C-alpha positions as MATLAB code, in Angstrom:
seq = 'MTRIDDKFATLRAEGRKAFVAYIMAGDPDYDRSLEIMKGLPGAGVDVIELGMPFTDPMADGPTIQLAGQRALAGGQTLQKTLDMVTEFRKGDTETPIVLMGYYNPIYSRGVDTFLADATKAGIDGLIVVDLPPEEDDELCIPAARAGINFIRLATPTTDDKRLPKVLENTSGFVYYVSITGITGAAEAQADTVAPEVARIKSQTDLPVIVGFGIKSPDTAQAIAGVADGCVVGSAIVSEIASGKPVAQILDIVRGLAEGAHRA';
ca = [
      56.795  145.766  -74.055;
      58.985  143.979  -71.372;
      62.509  142.367  -71.956;
      60.574  139.054  -71.959;
      58.379  140.195  -74.805;
      61.392  141.436  -76.592;
      63.153  138.410  -76.319;
      60.420  135.968  -77.538;
      59.822  138.317  -80.414;
      63.463  138.066  -81.456;
      63.379  134.374  -81.049;
      60.261  134.161  -82.987;
      61.771  136.153  -85.892;
      64.851  134.021  -85.742;
      62.945  130.828  -85.759;
      64.550  129.671  -82.609;
      63.215  128.056  -79.267;
      63.904  129.585  -76.142;
      66.330  128.159  -73.379;
      65.465  129.364  -69.757;
      67.719  128.224  -66.807;
      66.660  128.350  -63.158;
      69.284  128.844  -60.052;
      68.453  129.457  -56.624;
      69.471  133.184  -55.671;
      72.224  132.582  -52.986;
      73.208  129.120  -53.541;
      75.575  128.144  -52.343;
      76.638  131.738  -51.254;
      76.066  135.247  -52.744;
      79.104  135.595  -54.556;
      79.179  132.176  -56.319;
      75.481  132.519  -57.194;
      76.130  135.770  -58.720;
      79.165  134.593  -60.734;
      77.069  131.706  -62.189;
      74.368  134.268  -62.755;
      76.476  136.427  -64.913;
      77.717  133.554  -66.854;
      74.336  132.170  -67.877;
      73.877  134.572  -70.886;
      77.127  133.646  -72.425;
      76.143  130.119  -71.917;
      73.248  130.324  -74.276;
      70.617  131.156  -71.814;
      67.638  133.213  -73.157;
      65.814  134.105  -69.851;
      67.157  133.644  -66.372;
      64.662  132.172  -63.767;
      65.894  133.216  -60.306;
      64.706  131.481  -57.374;
      63.839  133.456  -54.155;
      64.672  131.185  -51.027;
      61.777  130.367  -48.816;
      61.482  128.114  -45.823;
      58.319  126.277  -47.040;
      58.832  125.636  -50.814;
      55.785  123.590  -51.380;
      56.129  123.290  -55.178;
      59.812  122.189  -55.183;
      61.494  118.722  -54.928;
      64.139  117.987  -52.637;
      67.066  119.433  -54.991;
      65.742  122.936  -55.053;
      64.553  122.793  -51.497;
      67.989  121.866  -50.409;
      69.434  124.847  -52.591;
      66.797  127.062  -50.854;
      68.049  125.924  -47.295;
      71.659  126.234  -48.377;
      70.882  129.978  -49.569;
      69.050  130.899  -46.344;
      71.762  129.284  -44.230;
      74.133  131.662  -46.105;
      71.882  134.647  -45.233;
      70.274  135.039  -48.387;
      67.210  137.393  -48.133;
      64.871  138.984  -50.612;
      66.864  142.100  -50.310;
      70.072  140.115  -51.296;
      68.309  138.696  -54.301;
      67.259  142.129  -55.527;
      70.863  143.212  -55.005;
      72.023  140.345  -57.210;
      69.711  141.604  -59.768;
      70.836  144.931  -59.542;
      74.599  143.721  -59.828;
      73.806  141.626  -62.843;
      72.170  144.756  -64.679;
      75.436  146.701  -64.297;
      76.682  144.349  -67.159;
      73.826  143.187  -68.850;
      70.498  145.258  -69.573;
      69.084  142.829  -72.002;
      68.488  139.190  -70.632;
      65.195  138.845  -68.948;
      65.125  138.044  -65.473;
      62.055  136.324  -63.728;
      61.797  135.885  -60.060;
      60.274  132.646  -59.117;
      59.182  131.639  -55.435;
      56.306  132.297  -53.008;
      54.214  134.912  -51.874;
      55.040  135.309  -48.202;
      58.334  137.062  -48.497;
      56.754  139.553  -51.105;
      53.707  140.237  -48.702;
      55.943  140.636  -45.710;
      57.923  143.405  -47.736;
      54.620  144.918  -48.968;
      53.517  144.658  -52.374;
      53.842  148.197  -53.526;
      57.352  148.471  -51.987;
      58.416  145.225  -53.639;
      57.141  146.246  -57.172;
      59.017  149.390  -56.926;
      61.960  147.874  -55.678;
      61.938  144.943  -58.190;
      61.370  147.297  -61.054;
      64.318  149.357  -59.812;
      66.538  146.263  -59.898;
      65.564  145.068  -63.372;
      63.031  142.282  -62.603;
      61.060  141.490  -65.832;
      58.524  138.875  -64.572;
      57.250  136.823  -61.510;
      56.329  133.375  -61.179;
      54.423  133.121  -57.590;
      53.325  129.518  -57.596;
      50.990  129.794  -54.411;
      48.857  132.651  -55.683;
      45.832  131.326  -57.660;
      44.140  133.450  -60.234;
      41.289  134.163  -57.718;
      43.785  136.287  -56.008;
      44.989  138.249  -58.963;
      44.249  141.555  -57.242;
      46.933  140.603  -54.540;
      50.066  140.902  -56.945;
      49.267  139.829  -60.542;
      47.383  143.024  -61.637;
      49.471  145.360  -59.663;
      52.628  143.784  -61.205;
      51.081  144.302  -64.719;
      50.496  147.800  -63.886;
      54.283  148.208  -62.558;
      55.376  146.781  -66.068;
      56.341  143.229  -64.754;
      55.067  140.119  -66.377;
      52.962  137.842  -64.463;
      53.561  134.337  -65.310;
      51.169  131.538  -64.622;
      51.810  127.954  -64.492;
      49.502  125.391  -66.343;
      49.747  121.745  -65.277;
      48.532  118.492  -66.617;
      45.462  118.761  -64.174;
      44.571  122.179  -65.492;
      41.497  121.125  -67.722;
      39.598  123.072  -70.353;
      37.221  124.566  -67.714;
      40.154  125.864  -65.676;
      42.409  126.940  -68.483;
      40.721  130.297  -69.477;
      40.865  131.428  -65.972;
      44.535  130.579  -65.685;
      45.243  132.512  -68.953;
      43.087  135.414  -67.993;
      45.753  137.972  -66.546;
      48.815  135.918  -67.704;
      51.640  137.857  -69.474;
      55.161  137.221  -71.033;
      54.641  133.433  -71.403;
      52.897  130.374  -70.098;
      54.741  127.975  -68.014;
      53.680  124.410  -68.601;
      54.300  121.900  -66.075;
      55.181  118.686  -67.743;
      54.586  116.465  -65.051;
      52.136  116.018  -62.020;
      54.236  116.471  -58.760;
      57.311  118.267  -57.461;
      60.427  119.564  -59.237;
      63.307  117.279  -60.207;
      60.961  114.270  -60.162;
      60.029  112.055  -63.477;
      61.710  112.880  -66.823;
      59.268  115.027  -69.289;
      58.094  113.024  -72.316;
      57.681  115.194  -75.603;
      54.907  112.762  -76.931;
      52.574  113.651  -73.801;
      53.627  117.103  -73.486;
      52.919  118.003  -77.211;
      49.311  117.663  -77.190;
      48.818  119.735  -73.821;
      50.984  122.489  -75.396;
      48.883  122.488  -78.619;
      45.775  122.651  -76.280;
      47.115  125.662  -74.405;
      48.229  127.420  -77.636;
      44.684  127.099  -79.058;
      43.694  129.457  -76.382;
      46.522  132.029  -76.088;
      48.969  133.915  -78.276;
      51.456  133.646  -75.581;
      54.652  131.520  -75.935;
      54.253  128.280  -73.989;
      57.550  127.137  -72.187;
      57.672  123.715  -70.578;
      59.524  122.906  -67.389;
      59.929  119.984  -64.883;
      61.654  116.721  -65.797;
      64.090  118.069  -68.368;
      67.637  116.762  -67.532;
      69.540  116.314  -70.581;
      70.371  118.121  -73.936;
      68.335  115.619  -75.766;
      65.332  115.887  -73.618;
      65.694  119.754  -73.797;
      65.751  119.208  -77.729;
      62.703  117.126  -77.640;
      60.605  119.276  -75.385;
      61.483  122.467  -76.963;
      60.642  120.783  -80.253;
      57.066  120.601  -79.267;
      56.670  124.055  -77.417;
      58.185  127.528  -77.724;
      61.067  126.498  -75.588;
      62.038  124.669  -72.153;
      63.220  125.473  -68.528;
      65.889  123.425  -66.671;
      66.039  123.791  -63.159;
      66.891  121.039  -60.706;
      69.443  119.558  -63.271;
      71.399  122.667  -63.138;
      70.911  123.098  -59.214;
      72.334  119.687  -58.744;
      75.449  120.645  -60.528;
      75.768  123.723  -58.457;
      75.317  121.660  -55.271;
      78.015  119.233  -56.312;
      80.512  121.856  -55.829;
      81.886  121.900  -59.527;
      83.837  124.912  -60.766;
      81.784  127.724  -62.105;
      83.128  127.191  -65.713;
      82.265  123.431  -65.503;
      78.736  124.330  -64.406;
      78.443  126.919  -67.435;
      79.779  124.457  -69.785;
      76.841  121.939  -68.704;
      74.292  124.725  -69.117;
      75.584  125.169  -72.555;
      75.229  121.862  -73.432;
      71.486  122.091  -72.198;
      70.891  125.331  -74.181;
      72.468  123.779  -77.426;
      69.908  121.051  -77.022;
      67.042  123.435  -76.939;
      68.420  125.700  -79.593;
      68.763  122.360  -81.986;
      64.819  122.111  -81.742;
];
């Protein structure tokens, strides 16, 4: 059982939906990013999704691309991202942390070294968007052996023939991408998401969390209402980019979390 498994078991027992918040590690700088990260659980965040900045983030829209550029320009590295998690864990040993990003930095570090370092830092899950199921031997299966969940994305184009392959070695939860396209694009619609979530849940016992296109507390409530929870990324990252004080950013996160928890 990972922290992710424990969190969803607790939420299920309480009859509550999950709120997952994404931030980019090191955006706009290490200290401010860490301060925001430390404040997320108190703002109602159940799972933290921490972006690993990368030079070619093909699944990300402009908001998150720019966040990655700011982080890289400020000197953020994979090591500094792991350092952030280590610092966070000094005050919080319960909140699950999922690293989201691309395979290149992990491959460059070496899979075995990365998994050992990630485990030591306190990482609970990975979302690596450019490793398809056909490449599970690269990272997915070694991660599972190391006790780290490997979370797979399903999309509106994942048909019934493809879905079992996507789910085969997935653990922790399934991340359903609510729209076709990049992050931060169109707004998610509960009426179109609901049948897709039901289709996925008919083939797995894992929680299904919906992300992409969730920008307001009302949308968070609507989407969480047809799934096991929701993820908000670009809407939070854009507030960080605006330069608002950390307390104000966390108030916005709190509103989004309350929306999801009303579902």
